[in-house]
Amino acid sequence: MLRRMFLGATAALALLAAHGASAQEEMILRSADIHPDGYPTVEAVKYMGQLLEEKTNGRIKVEVFHSRQLGEEKDTIEQTRFGVIDMNRVNLAPFNNLIPQTVVPALPFVFRSIEHMHKVMDGEIGNEILAAFEAHDLVALCFYDSGARSFYTVNKPIRSFADMQGQKIRVQQSDMWLSMMQALKANPTPMSYGEVYSALQTGVIDGAENNWPSFESSKHYEVAKFYTLTQHSMSPEVLTMSKATWDKLTPEDQTAVKEAAKASVAKMRELWEAQEKKSEETVRAAGVEVITIDKQPFIDAMAPVYAEFANTEELKDLVARIQAVQ
Ligand code: GTR
């Protein structure tokens, strides 16, 4: 009797599962981004959503909550892991402490050029890093460009390595980034992106660092009038999905999500290139002094950061393989 009841329940569950799959429910995937509407990452995820909608005959849609509507990156990452948020576009930096493999592409000067970065992230190494998210309740769908990050300061311009000394520089919430600033003799202050503007204004920090589009869209350039082209990190962005949401999708829909994400990468690169130019123009026109600098002392100072964070065979191997990519 018990056995029959058990079999009955199993059959009912199987039926339910089959029904769920064939009913092909409509879904709206909520996706988080701290950037404002129109920023390349926001537009790339919207585009990904359009592709997904087409592929699923309008069943699955993506709604992007831009401008920090769902919170700062650290909080939205937690919520995505718990399945409260379906998708999240963030930088690799806030994953650094959780997923050691994400440190590698953020390491200072690990890429020789944007082309080198593309080749690595589009290939086998990129796929390995995407796969590392699965153990943390996330499915990483693709990487997006984030250009190169450089320093900006309010009072004291950085014209040489020595000018880093003692400057209070905001960093993303990552131990690797802390260590990087210490190696540069700066005084790192971790804080979320949304706090940086007023911290610059009130003198809580002396400076921060970011790419052209973020420097512009955050309006930090209104306060920080010196931008020094150190280009010390090309830490890419990543689009992730909650594993909880992923598991609700049929295998066909999972494929559609992956394909739509991959196809949005090229679109993002177009948007990014155009935005970088526009942002640079806006910032220069606003009277920000753009300073070129000898990068070698910065590169030379990074050995302890590599020693501390590329600290396992797997991570050392990733670094070596990145450097070997021509
Ligand atoms: C931007 C990046 C954001 C965030 C921000 C920051 O370039 O797109 O995801 O990482 O920098 O510095 O917090």
XYZ file of C-alpha atoms and ligand atoms in Angstrom:
339
model
C 0.000 0.000 0.000
C 2.724 2.401 1.074
C 4.748 1.442 -1.955
C 1.779 2.102 -4.223
C 1.221 5.484 -2.639
C 4.893 6.314 -3.149
C 4.786 5.300 -6.780
C 1.622 7.330 -7.190
C 3.295 10.418 -5.776
C 6.336 9.953 -7.998
C 4.153 9.591 -11.064
C 2.235 12.719 -10.095
C 5.473 14.636 -9.693
C 6.710 13.400 -13.053
C 3.432 14.488 -14.604
C 3.707 17.880 -12.972
C 7.258 18.313 -14.226
C 6.224 17.313 -17.746
C 3.269 19.659 -17.543
C 5.495 22.497 -16.314
C 7.834 21.978 -19.232
C 5.164 21.812 -21.890
C 3.090 24.634 -20.446
C 6.148 26.829 -21.095
C 5.272 29.467 -18.605
C 5.785 33.116 -19.285
C 8.587 34.653 -17.257
C 9.975 38.087 -16.645
C 13.594 37.920 -15.532
C 14.602 40.778 -13.260
C 18.156 41.932 -13.918
C 20.179 44.317 -11.738
C 22.709 46.971 -12.753
C 24.169 49.884 -10.801
C 24.726 51.935 -13.967
C 22.211 54.442 -15.329
C 19.868 53.815 -18.208
C 21.753 54.120 -21.495
C 25.078 52.859 -20.078
C 26.501 50.128 -22.361
C 26.015 47.303 -19.831
C 22.366 48.267 -19.292
C 21.729 48.462 -23.031
C 23.547 45.170 -23.687
C 21.351 43.312 -21.194
C 18.229 44.908 -22.710
C 19.419 43.700 -26.101
C 20.045 40.226 -24.671
C 16.436 40.342 -23.413
C 15.118 41.218 -26.885
C 16.967 38.268 -28.384
C 15.644 35.959 -25.684
C 12.120 37.195 -26.224
C 12.429 36.469 -29.955
C 13.897 33.035 -29.357
C 11.084 32.077 -26.950
C 8.239 33.617 -28.966
C 7.699 36.286 -26.374
C 7.503 33.899 -23.395
C 10.658 35.017 -21.591
C 11.408 38.683 -21.131
C 14.145 40.548 -19.287
C 13.528 43.677 -17.276
C 16.639 45.656 -16.381
C 16.549 47.514 -13.073
C 19.294 50.072 -13.698
C 20.656 52.883 -11.526
C 21.058 50.773 -8.393
C 17.281 50.286 -8.031
C 17.936 46.842 -6.543
C 20.956 47.920 -4.492
C 24.737 48.099 -4.604
C 26.664 45.262 -6.269
C 27.577 43.416 -3.081
C 23.923 43.242 -2.015
C 22.557 42.310 -5.418
C 25.100 39.494 -5.681
C 23.762 37.982 -2.458
C 20.188 38.380 -3.647
C 20.999 36.757 -6.961
C 22.613 33.817 -5.186
C 19.451 33.430 -3.106
C 17.201 33.628 -6.167
C 15.544 36.924 -5.187
C 17.028 38.581 -8.299
C 17.165 36.537 -11.516
C 20.057 38.201 -13.310
C 22.861 40.558 -12.410
C 25.438 42.488 -14.402
C 28.422 43.266 -12.200
C 32.159 43.679 -12.375
C 34.392 40.729 -11.461
C 35.858 42.653 -8.509
C 33.016 42.070 -6.019
C 33.323 38.333 -6.757
C 37.048 38.242 -6.014
C 36.793 37.196 -2.374
C 34.139 34.558 -3.105
C 35.454 33.040 -6.347
C 39.280 33.066 -6.525
C 39.353 32.456 -10.294
C 37.690 35.861 -10.852
C 40.782 37.567 -9.451
C 42.916 36.552 -12.400
C 41.433 38.766 -15.178
C 41.311 41.678 -12.722
C 45.008 41.406 -11.851
C 46.950 44.580 -12.628
C 48.488 44.660 -16.097
C 47.658 40.998 -16.780
C 46.439 41.932 -20.262
C 48.701 43.610 -22.799
C 45.826 45.171 -24.713
C 42.057 45.091 -25.180
C 42.607 42.634 -28.067
C 44.571 40.345 -25.748
C 41.781 40.559 -23.166
C 39.138 39.697 -25.793
C 41.111 36.711 -27.020
C 41.489 35.344 -23.489
C 37.953 35.997 -22.266
C 36.348 34.706 -25.504
C 38.300 31.450 -25.344
C 38.923 28.429 -23.144
C 40.252 30.453 -20.184
C 37.176 32.659 -20.162
C 34.949 29.572 -20.183
C 36.815 28.084 -17.220
C 36.276 31.269 -15.240
C 32.579 31.350 -16.156
C 32.255 27.732 -14.990
C 33.737 28.604 -11.578
C 30.532 30.477 -10.659
C 28.402 27.319 -10.591
C 29.705 26.235 -7.206
C 28.349 29.521 -5.815
C 24.693 29.261 -6.858
C 25.242 31.305 -9.998
C 25.399 30.631 -13.712
C 27.766 33.057 -15.419
C 26.551 33.725 -18.949
C 29.131 35.989 -20.570
C 31.737 38.678 -20.037
C 31.346 42.266 -21.139
C 34.045 44.856 -21.792
C 34.972 47.394 -19.173
C 37.867 49.128 -20.908
C 40.855 49.989 -18.747
C 40.703 51.580 -15.308
C 42.797 54.637 -14.422
C 43.174 56.873 -11.367
C 41.473 60.204 -10.770
C 42.181 62.604 -7.960
C 40.680 65.784 -6.524
C 43.648 67.816 -5.282
C 46.945 66.181 -6.012
C 47.485 65.003 -9.591
C 49.288 61.697 -10.106
C 52.152 62.533 -12.457
C 54.581 59.877 -11.273
C 54.581 56.714 -9.156
C 55.661 58.757 -6.123
C 52.422 60.768 -6.286
C 50.443 57.682 -5.247
C 52.049 57.818 -1.813
C 49.489 58.224 0.953
C 46.576 59.202 -1.295
C 43.293 57.870 0.034
C 41.924 55.944 -2.924
C 38.515 54.310 -3.056
C 38.639 50.665 -4.109
C 35.996 48.091 -4.893
C 35.244 45.627 -2.110
C 37.928 43.069 -2.921
C 41.055 42.054 -0.986
C 43.041 41.935 -4.200
C 42.203 45.573 -4.898
C 43.235 46.531 -1.371
C 46.538 44.798 -1.830
C 47.051 46.449 -5.227
C 46.681 49.928 -3.699
C 48.981 49.051 -0.813
C 51.612 47.911 -3.314
C 51.264 51.347 -4.925
C 51.812 52.955 -1.490
C 48.326 54.444 -1.530
C 45.834 54.279 1.278
C 42.930 52.111 0.055
C 39.377 52.786 1.215
C 36.854 50.124 0.149
C 33.345 51.439 -0.440
C 30.426 50.828 -2.731
C 30.172 52.731 -5.992
C 27.181 54.802 -4.915
C 29.099 56.368 -2.047
C 32.065 57.580 -4.066
C 30.714 60.910 -5.328
C 30.061 62.376 -1.910
C 33.236 60.810 -0.498
C 35.220 62.699 -3.151
C 33.302 65.876 -2.462
C 33.706 65.791 1.306
C 37.350 64.724 1.241
C 36.736 61.304 2.811
C 38.837 60.069 -0.116
C 41.388 61.815 -2.347
C 40.563 59.835 -5.440
C 39.251 56.706 -7.075
C 39.792 54.816 -10.304
C 37.622 53.740 -13.169
C 37.213 53.591 -16.943
C 36.106 56.583 -19.060
C 32.378 55.749 -19.210
C 32.061 55.224 -15.439
C 34.170 58.281 -14.644
C 31.761 60.278 -16.782
C 28.358 58.734 -15.996
C 28.998 58.791 -12.235
C 29.810 62.504 -12.566
C 32.950 61.935 -10.504
C 34.751 64.120 -13.060
C 32.828 67.105 -11.736
C 34.821 66.771 -8.516
C 38.026 64.990 -9.533
C 39.803 67.144 -12.100
C 42.909 64.996 -12.699
C 42.711 61.720 -14.636
C 45.967 59.769 -14.935
C 46.134 57.083 -17.615
C 47.652 54.257 -15.579
C 45.257 51.729 -17.197
C 46.139 49.336 -14.400
C 43.271 46.855 -14.741
C 40.888 45.657 -17.447
C 38.734 43.681 -15.010
C 35.748 42.678 -17.186
C 32.066 42.763 -16.350
C 30.106 39.529 -16.021
C 26.433 38.748 -16.603
C 25.188 36.156 -14.130
C 21.940 34.303 -13.542
C 20.691 32.896 -10.288
C 21.103 29.107 -10.241
C 17.591 28.971 -8.718
C 16.154 30.737 -11.785
C 18.289 28.687 -14.168
C 16.949 25.453 -12.682
C 13.376 26.554 -13.409
C 14.127 26.771 -17.141
C 13.734 23.905 -19.592
C 16.966 22.784 -21.282
C 15.779 24.520 -24.482
C 15.209 27.773 -22.645
C 18.602 27.466 -20.933
C 20.179 27.186 -24.371
C 18.218 30.218 -25.555
C 19.466 32.224 -22.550
C 23.084 31.228 -23.183
C 22.843 32.021 -26.889
C 21.189 35.384 -26.303
C 23.874 36.314 -23.767
C 26.710 35.287 -26.071
C 25.151 37.232 -28.943
C 24.898 40.356 -26.792
C 28.690 40.455 -26.323
C 29.369 41.807 -29.820
C 26.628 44.399 -29.384
C 28.146 45.434 -26.067
C 31.561 45.918 -27.691
C 30.076 48.250 -30.299
C 28.242 50.224 -27.646
C 31.338 50.316 -25.462
C 33.663 51.674 -28.128
C 31.253 54.458 -28.979
C 30.632 55.319 -25.321
C 34.342 55.393 -24.445
C 34.926 58.039 -27.114
C 31.914 60.098 -26.088
C 32.792 59.942 -22.389
C 36.399 60.917 -23.013
C 35.205 63.933 -25.013
C 32.769 65.013 -22.303
C 35.367 64.689 -19.567
C 38.026 66.587 -21.522
C 35.548 69.298 -22.473
C 34.731 69.745 -18.778
C 38.327 70.783 -18.164
C 39.681 67.609 -16.584
C 43.443 67.381 -17.033
C 44.307 64.033 -18.635
C 47.793 62.924 -17.637
C 49.921 60.309 -19.393
C 52.415 58.539 -17.166
C 55.291 56.076 -17.206
C 53.545 52.822 -16.299
C 56.693 50.783 -15.675
C 57.092 51.600 -11.947
C 53.442 50.625 -11.468
C 53.974 47.336 -13.296
C 57.158 46.643 -11.300
C 55.359 47.200 -7.988
C 52.794 44.473 -8.651
C 54.898 41.376 -7.902
C 53.599 41.043 -4.299
C 49.997 41.222 -5.520
C 50.585 38.343 -7.913
C 52.383 36.384 -5.195
C 49.512 36.883 -2.766
C 46.558 36.283 -5.085
C 47.782 33.956 -7.819
C 48.646 31.625 -4.972
C 47.518 28.146 -6.048
C 48.670 25.914 -8.896
C 45.366 26.504 -10.679
C 45.594 30.298 -10.437
C 49.287 30.440 -11.326
C 48.532 28.279 -14.329
C 45.691 30.604 -15.392
C 48.030 33.605 -15.221
C 50.739 31.790 -17.185
C 48.247 30.688 -19.835
C 46.877 34.238 -20.162
C 50.361 35.611 -20.621
C 51.076 32.955 -23.260
C 48.050 33.951 -25.387
C 49.376 35.848 -28.399
C 32.455 50.090 -13.067
C 31.797 48.742 -13.212
C 30.830 48.519 -12.082
C 31.518 48.722 -10.753
C 32.178 50.076 -10.701
C 32.926 50.292 -9.391
O 33.416 50.244 -14.075
O 31.090 48.697 -14.423
O 30.295 47.232 -12.194
O 32.469 47.721 -10.567
O 33.069 50.222 -11.787
O 34.034 50.801 -9.421
O 32.381 49.928 -8.346
